[in-house]
Every structure is written in C-alpha cells, then in structure tokens.
Amino acid sequence: MKASGTTIEERRTKNGNIRSYRVKFFEHGKRKSATFRTRTDAESFAQSILTARTIPSNIDISAMGIIRQIQFQELCAKLGIEVEKAYDEVCDILIKKYIHTAERNVSLGEAVKEFLKARKKSNCRDSTMNEYIHYLGWLENSFADTYPIGSITEKKLRVLINSKDKISVQEHFLMRLKTFFRYLVREGFLTINPTVNISIEKVKKDETPPEILSVEEVEKIFKNLPQKPSVLASFALLAFAGIRPEEICPKNSKSRLAWENVDFSRREITIPGATSKIRKLRVISGDIGNIWKFLELTPEPQRKGPICNFSYSTMRRIRRKIMGKATQDILRHCFGSYGYHYLDPRVVVEIMGHVRGFKTFEKFYKGIANEAEARKYFSIEPNKKTPLS
C-alpha cells in the first residue's frame, strides 16, 4: 500500500515468515516509521495518516499523535472507561499541573467580583450591569465561587451555553461571557480565552418591518390615557418625537428627560448623552406637528424636574392597560413610519438617533405608511377638556 509517500513493508524472520509490518511515512519533511503486528493495523494507520492530511492546515495532527490516540483508546477499553470521560479527567490533571500559578489561585467568584468592579468604573449602564450579574450568576452556579478560573474549558462552557433552550438566550449569554473572559485575559488572570472558538448558529428569519398602529388606534390611545399632563406629555414624546421609552422613563436610576431639556421659545428638545441610549447628545428641533400642544398642557410654573414624574412600573401598567400586548417601542415605530412621509427623512433619522444612519431607517420604516395618513397622524391633538395641572 502506498499513499502520499506512505508505504507498508513486510518484516520477515530468517526463515521467511512475516513477523511484523512497518509503515514508513513523512512528517514535517522527515522520514519516520511505525511497526504493527498485523497488516490490518498497519493499513488502518496508513489510512489514518491519509485522512489527517485532508484536515485543514491550521489543525495539526501528527502521525505519532494518531498512534498515541490509538494507544489511549486501547487503554480506556482495558480500564472500562469512556474515552470522552477519560479525556476530561486527563485535561483536568494537566490544567492543575501546568497552568499558570495565577490562574490556579484566582477563583471564579473573585474574578467575577473584579470584573463587575471594572465595569462599574467604566460607567456601564445599570441595565447592562444587571445583565452581567444575571448571566455571570449562571456561571457561578454551574462551577461554584471557589472554582479556579483556569479550569474552565471551552467544552464545559459549550455544555453550559447549550443547556439554555432559546437561541436568543444562548446568544446573550455567550456575548456576556466573551466580554468577561476577554477582560480576564487582558488583565492577566488568564492566558487563554476559552470562548474564542464558541459561536451560536443564528436561526435565519425573514426580515419584516416593525408593526405600527393605525391613526385611529393612536387616537384611541390618547383618548383613553389618564388625562394628566405628565402622562400625555410622556406618551406624546414617544409617538410624535420618536424618543425611546428608556429615555423618558427608564427602569433603573438612569437620568430621564427633564423639562430643563425643553426650550419652548426655540422649539427644541435636547436629549443629553447621559439620558440617551446611545450616549450621544441629539437635538430635536422645529415645529414638529402636534408635539408642542401636548407639552404645553403642563403649566409653565410646573415645568421642573423629569417630564415623566411617575415610576417605570406605573408607566408599564398604564401602557399594558391602554395598549395591551403591544411592544414598548411601537409608538416610536409609528413616528418613524409616518414621519417618513410628513418630515424630511434625514430629519427623522437625526431625531431617532439611528447609529447606522439612513440604512436602518430605510430598512425598517420606509414605505409602511402613506402621505395622507401621515398628515392625520401628526394632526392628533390633546382632548380640549384635559386639565392644565
């Protein structure tokens, strides 16, 4: 048998009897050989070499490595141990023996504590901090606080991530783990990042534009909302200025849009970087349809502090009661869709603060509504009986 420079020779005794089979092969430019008792074993090994050479070049499998693999499997069979389980045990032993001292001494609990401290110093959003605490809590519950971070392998992380049913949960979990382990490598707690080669296969879905409400549905919402200036102003900013819900009434202690950010004389609303989701100041200017009529419901002496003066839970309760199961961004989507026909699209992109500019706007909002409906949408006004208090 001959395959890519690999040959099998019979080795005979003085009497001419075959005593063994020698496989000659090249490895890293050098001639090497291995001896087997039967032709079947020799041919199997030669075929293994041929198979190994078809594997991508960035995965180096040596011929001697194949021999060791065979010997390892034979040993496992004699001991009655599953090969996979034996690999894990051997890897744990090697990690404990050869891994960097710092990696052996730092526990998972200590690493998480240092990471969260660093995230806090970098002015990480409270919502993002809560995600790190949540997902790293899963990691600690799986390995225990005292588990050495150097003993956490790629294989163990794959098992943990795959234990989560939803693809979206797996994606978010992996995203936070990658950030965590990159930090550990950067700060010298680890030498190898076990998440580098882990990825989640995305489920392909047909892209659809965001759902929007009809003009009649939006009119009904404002009619049924509690007729209080703060409530009406908050929902009007969502519907007619495209402001994000978390910029008006955040779930955490993040700053929210205040009356001090509204200039009635110049017809400008400024979203400060500390309030903006994208941490970038943006200004909404011009007489945009009906938004100012809703804001003017609040008497001038009362225009101090947050525009939305109620809690996140109250806002959510009002939204669910009036809008049912509609997503919290649906009024922002309405602004983008109707605004395309009512305002200059470039103005709408600037108001909405899309990081990717017109690409996002064109992809999701263009062409959903029409010009006639857009004029009706931006003509929705407050109930004349709404009290100015």
Short mmCIF file of C-alpha atoms in Angstrom, two decimals, residues 118-388:
data_model
loop_
_atom_site.label_atom_id
_atom_site.label_comp_id
_atom_site.label_asym_id
_atom_site.label_seq_id
_atom_site.Cartn_x
_atom_site.Cartn_y
_atom_site.Cartn_z
CA ALA A 118 -14.14 47.31 36.50
CA ARG A 119 -17.45 47.57 34.59
CA LYS A 120 -18.81 49.90 37.25
CA LYS A 121 -15.74 52.14 36.99
CA SER A 122 -16.20 52.34 33.21
CA ASN A 123 -19.64 53.91 33.77
CA CYS A 124 -21.51 50.89 32.45
CA ARG A 125 -25.29 51.31 32.20
CA ASP A 126 -27.28 49.88 35.13
CA SER A 127 -29.27 47.70 32.72
CA THR A 128 -26.04 46.27 31.29
CA MET A 129 -24.64 45.73 34.78
CA ASN A 130 -27.76 43.80 35.69
CA GLU A 131 -27.25 41.58 32.64
CA TYR A 132 -23.66 40.83 33.66
CA ILE A 133 -24.78 39.98 37.20
CA HIS A 134 -27.56 37.76 35.84
CA TYR A 135 -25.51 35.78 33.31
CA LEU A 136 -22.34 35.51 35.40
CA GLY A 137 -24.60 34.26 38.18
CA TRP A 138 -25.40 31.31 35.93
CA LEU A 139 -21.67 30.72 35.50
CA GLU A 140 -21.03 30.79 39.26
CA ASN A 141 -23.98 28.49 39.97
CA SER A 142 -22.61 25.96 37.48
CA PHE A 143 -18.98 25.94 38.67
CA ALA A 144 -19.17 27.33 42.23
CA ASP A 145 -17.49 30.52 43.52
CA THR A 146 -14.31 28.69 44.56
CA TYR A 147 -13.74 27.01 41.17
CA PRO A 148 -10.36 28.04 39.61
CA ILE A 149 -10.96 30.17 36.52
CA GLY A 150 -8.11 28.38 34.73
CA SER A 151 -10.03 25.12 34.93
CA ILE A 152 -13.00 26.44 32.95
CA THR A 153 -12.60 24.92 29.50
CA GLU A 154 -14.23 25.64 26.15
CA LYS A 155 -16.00 22.28 26.25
CA LYS A 156 -17.54 22.95 29.67
CA LEU A 157 -18.76 26.36 28.54
CA ARG A 158 -20.31 24.88 25.40
CA VAL A 159 -22.27 22.42 27.52
CA LEU A 160 -23.46 25.23 29.80
CA ILE A 161 -24.50 27.52 26.93
CA ASN A 162 -26.28 24.72 25.05
CA SER A 163 -28.26 23.86 28.17
CA LYS A 164 -30.31 27.03 27.56
CA ASP A 165 -33.34 26.31 25.39
CA LYS A 166 -33.75 29.56 23.45
CA ILE A 167 -31.22 30.64 20.82
CA SER A 168 -31.68 34.29 21.85
CA VAL A 169 -30.77 33.42 25.47
CA GLN A 170 -27.71 31.46 24.28
CA GLU A 171 -26.61 34.45 22.18
CA HIS A 172 -26.89 36.95 25.06
CA PHE A 173 -25.24 34.52 27.48
CA LEU A 174 -22.29 33.96 25.12
CA MET A 175 -21.95 37.68 24.42
CA ARG A 176 -21.56 38.46 28.13
CA LEU A 177 -19.22 35.50 28.68
CA LYS A 178 -16.95 36.65 25.84
CA THR A 179 -16.67 40.12 27.39
CA PHE A 180 -15.92 38.57 30.79
CA PHE A 181 -13.18 36.23 29.56
CA ARG A 182 -11.61 38.90 27.31
CA TYR A 183 -11.27 41.04 30.43
CA LEU A 184 -9.61 38.17 32.34
CA VAL A 185 -7.05 37.63 29.57
CA ARG A 186 -6.40 41.37 29.17
CA GLU A 187 -5.82 41.79 32.91
CA GLY A 188 -3.56 38.75 33.16
CA PHE A 189 -5.91 36.50 35.13
CA LEU A 190 -5.95 34.02 32.21
CA THR A 191 -3.59 33.16 29.36
CA ILE A 192 -6.18 31.53 27.10
CA ASN A 193 -9.73 32.73 26.40
CA PRO A 194 -11.98 29.62 26.36
CA THR A 195 -14.77 31.44 24.47
CA VAL A 196 -12.73 32.36 21.36
CA ASN A 197 -13.97 29.46 19.23
CA ILE A 198 -17.53 29.34 20.56
CA SER A 199 -20.32 30.69 18.37
CA ILE A 200 -24.07 30.31 18.14
CA GLU A 201 -25.61 29.41 14.81
CA LYS A 202 -28.27 32.02 14.14
CA VAL A 203 -31.72 30.95 13.05
CA LYS A 204 -32.46 32.67 9.75
CA LYS A 205 -35.74 34.59 9.66
CA ASP A 206 -37.43 36.63 7.00
CA GLU A 207 -36.98 40.30 7.86
CA THR A 208 -40.20 42.21 8.34
CA PRO A 209 -40.76 45.90 9.09
CA PRO A 210 -41.86 46.82 12.63
CA GLU A 211 -45.54 46.72 13.44
CA ILE A 212 -47.24 50.12 13.57
CA LEU A 213 -50.65 51.32 14.71
CA SER A 214 -53.28 52.96 12.55
CA VAL A 215 -54.08 56.64 13.08
CA GLU A 216 -57.42 55.62 14.62
CA GLU A 217 -55.68 53.30 17.09
CA VAL A 218 -53.27 56.04 18.18
CA GLU A 219 -56.15 58.49 18.59
CA LYS A 220 -57.92 55.94 20.78
CA ILE A 221 -54.78 55.50 22.92
CA PHE A 222 -54.54 59.23 23.69
CA LYS A 223 -58.27 59.37 24.36
CA ASN A 224 -58.06 56.51 26.89
CA LEU A 225 -54.83 57.57 28.62
CA PRO A 226 -55.17 59.17 32.08
CA GLN A 227 -55.80 62.80 31.17
CA LYS A 228 -52.88 64.10 33.20
CA PRO A 229 -50.32 66.44 31.60
CA SER A 230 -47.30 64.33 32.62
CA VAL A 231 -48.83 61.13 31.19
CA LEU A 232 -49.90 62.78 27.94
CA ALA A 233 -46.55 64.55 27.51
CA SER A 234 -44.65 61.29 28.06
CA PHE A 235 -46.68 59.30 25.53
CA ALA A 236 -46.66 62.20 23.04
CA LEU A 237 -42.85 62.27 23.14
CA LEU A 238 -42.87 58.57 22.21
CA ALA A 239 -45.42 58.94 19.44
CA PHE A 240 -44.65 62.34 17.91
CA ALA A 241 -40.94 62.86 18.68
CA GLY A 242 -39.67 59.27 18.36
CA ILE A 243 -37.95 59.30 21.73
CA ARG A 244 -37.04 55.91 23.18
CA PRO A 245 -39.09 54.70 26.19
CA GLU A 246 -35.97 54.31 28.37
CA GLU A 247 -35.04 57.95 27.68
CA ILE A 248 -38.35 59.12 29.13
CA CYS A 249 -38.99 56.57 31.89
CA PRO A 250 -36.02 54.21 32.48
CA LYS A 251 -36.29 51.04 34.51
CA ASN A 252 -33.26 51.91 36.63
CA SER A 253 -31.79 55.06 38.14
CA LYS A 254 -30.53 56.39 34.81
CA SER A 255 -31.34 60.07 34.22
CA ARG A 256 -34.54 60.80 32.31
CA LEU A 257 -35.63 63.61 30.01
CA ALA A 258 -36.43 66.71 32.04
CA TRP A 259 -38.30 69.95 31.44
CA GLU A 260 -34.95 71.71 31.54
CA ASN A 261 -34.17 69.92 28.25
CA VAL A 262 -37.17 71.51 26.52
CA ASP A 263 -36.85 75.02 25.06
CA PHE A 264 -40.36 76.25 24.18
CA SER A 265 -39.20 79.54 22.67
CA ARG A 266 -36.78 77.89 20.22
CA ARG A 267 -38.93 74.77 19.77
CA GLU A 268 -36.06 72.44 20.71
CA ILE A 269 -35.85 69.25 22.76
CA THR A 270 -32.33 68.17 23.76
CA ILE A 271 -31.60 64.54 24.66
CA PRO A 272 -28.41 64.69 26.81
CA GLY A 273 -25.77 61.99 26.42
CA ALA A 274 -26.43 60.81 29.99
CA THR A 275 -30.09 60.23 29.06
CA SER A 276 -29.63 58.95 25.51
CA LYS A 277 -29.47 55.19 24.97
CA ILE A 278 -26.59 55.65 22.52
CA ARG A 279 -24.76 58.05 24.93
CA LYS A 280 -24.81 60.74 22.25
CA LEU A 281 -26.44 64.14 22.61
CA ARG A 282 -29.06 64.85 19.97
CA VAL A 283 -31.42 67.77 19.40
CA ILE A 284 -34.99 67.61 18.12
CA SER A 285 -35.79 70.97 16.61
CA GLY A 286 -38.59 72.59 14.62
CA ASP A 287 -42.34 72.74 14.89
CA ILE A 288 -42.95 69.01 14.52
CA GLY A 289 -46.69 68.73 14.09
CA ASN A 290 -48.53 68.39 17.35
CA ILE A 291 -45.87 67.56 19.96
CA TRP A 292 -45.78 71.09 21.39
CA LYS A 293 -49.53 71.14 22.05
CA PHE A 294 -49.14 68.12 24.34
CA LEU A 295 -46.09 69.58 26.11
CA GLU A 296 -47.87 72.91 26.66
CA LEU A 297 -50.56 71.14 28.71
CA THR A 298 -48.17 71.41 31.66
CA PRO A 299 -48.33 74.96 33.05
CA GLU A 300 -45.03 76.84 32.93
CA PRO A 301 -44.58 77.01 36.77
CA GLN A 302 -44.76 73.20 36.89
CA ARG A 303 -42.14 72.60 34.19
CA LYS A 304 -39.42 71.48 36.57
CA GLY A 305 -37.70 68.13 37.02
CA PRO A 306 -38.49 64.99 34.95
CA ILE A 307 -41.22 65.25 32.32
CA CYS A 308 -42.37 61.76 33.27
CA ASN A 309 -42.90 62.11 37.02
CA PHE A 310 -44.12 58.57 37.66
CA SER A 311 -42.26 55.28 38.08
CA TYR A 312 -41.31 52.70 35.46
CA SER A 313 -43.80 50.20 36.93
CA THR A 314 -46.60 52.79 36.72
CA MET A 315 -45.67 53.58 33.10
CA ARG A 316 -45.70 49.88 32.25
CA ARG A 317 -49.04 49.39 33.99
CA ILE A 318 -50.60 52.28 32.04
CA ARG A 319 -49.15 51.01 28.75
CA ARG A 320 -50.46 47.48 29.28
CA LYS A 321 -53.89 48.68 30.31
CA ILE A 322 -54.29 51.01 27.33
CA MET A 323 -52.18 49.26 24.65
CA GLY A 324 -52.42 45.60 25.62
CA LYS A 325 -49.53 43.42 24.43
CA ALA A 326 -48.10 45.99 22.00
CA THR A 327 -44.31 46.31 22.21
CA GLN A 328 -42.92 49.24 24.19
CA ASP A 329 -41.30 50.66 21.03
CA ILE A 330 -44.44 50.62 18.88
CA LEU A 331 -45.13 54.37 19.20
CA ARG A 332 -41.51 55.11 18.21
CA HIS A 333 -42.03 52.85 15.19
CA CYS A 334 -45.18 54.82 14.34
CA PHE A 335 -43.19 58.06 14.45
CA GLY A 336 -40.54 56.65 12.10
CA SER A 337 -43.09 55.27 9.63
CA TYR A 338 -45.46 58.25 9.50
CA GLY A 339 -42.58 60.71 9.87
CA TYR A 340 -41.05 59.45 6.62
CA HIS A 341 -43.96 60.99 4.71
CA TYR A 342 -44.50 64.04 6.94
CA LEU A 343 -40.93 65.22 7.56
CA ASP A 344 -37.66 65.13 5.66
CA PRO A 345 -36.34 61.55 6.09
CA ARG A 346 -32.94 62.95 7.07
CA VAL A 347 -34.58 64.88 9.90
CA VAL A 348 -36.37 61.76 11.10
CA VAL A 349 -33.10 59.78 11.11
CA GLU A 350 -31.44 62.51 13.20
CA ILE A 351 -34.37 62.67 15.62
CA MET A 352 -34.45 58.89 16.11
CA GLY A 353 -30.69 58.74 16.65
CA HIS A 354 -30.01 55.73 14.44
CA VAL A 355 -26.36 54.75 14.80
CA ARG A 356 -26.29 53.29 11.26
CA GLY A 357 -27.90 56.37 9.77
CA PHE A 358 -30.36 56.05 6.89
CA LYS A 359 -29.68 52.32 6.40
CA THR A 360 -31.69 51.34 9.48
CA PHE A 361 -34.44 53.82 8.70
CA GLU A 362 -34.79 52.74 5.07
CA LYS A 363 -34.71 49.07 6.01
CA PHE A 364 -37.49 49.23 8.60
CA TYR A 365 -39.63 52.35 8.17
CA LYS A 366 -39.69 53.40 4.53
CA GLY A 367 -42.96 52.85 2.67
CA ILE A 368 -45.10 51.43 5.50
CA ALA A 369 -47.47 54.41 5.82
CA ASN A 370 -48.57 56.99 3.23
CA GLU A 371 -48.69 60.79 2.99
CA ALA A 372 -52.42 61.22 3.68
CA GLU A 373 -52.29 59.05 6.84
CA ALA A 374 -49.10 60.82 7.95
CA ARG A 375 -50.86 64.20 7.89
CA LYS A 376 -53.70 62.77 10.01
CA TYR A 377 -51.20 61.19 12.42
CA PHE A 378 -49.37 64.44 13.12
CA SER A 379 -52.70 66.25 13.48
CA ILE A 380 -53.74 64.25 16.56
CA GLU A 381 -54.24 66.76 19.37
CA PRO A 382 -54.97 66.64 23.10
CA ASN A 383 -58.53 66.45 24.35
CA LYS A 384 -59.75 70.03 24.84
CA LYS A 385 -61.10 69.04 28.26
CA THR A 386 -57.67 67.97 29.55
CA PRO A 387 -56.99 69.90 32.77
CA LEU A 388 -53.88 72.12 32.81
#
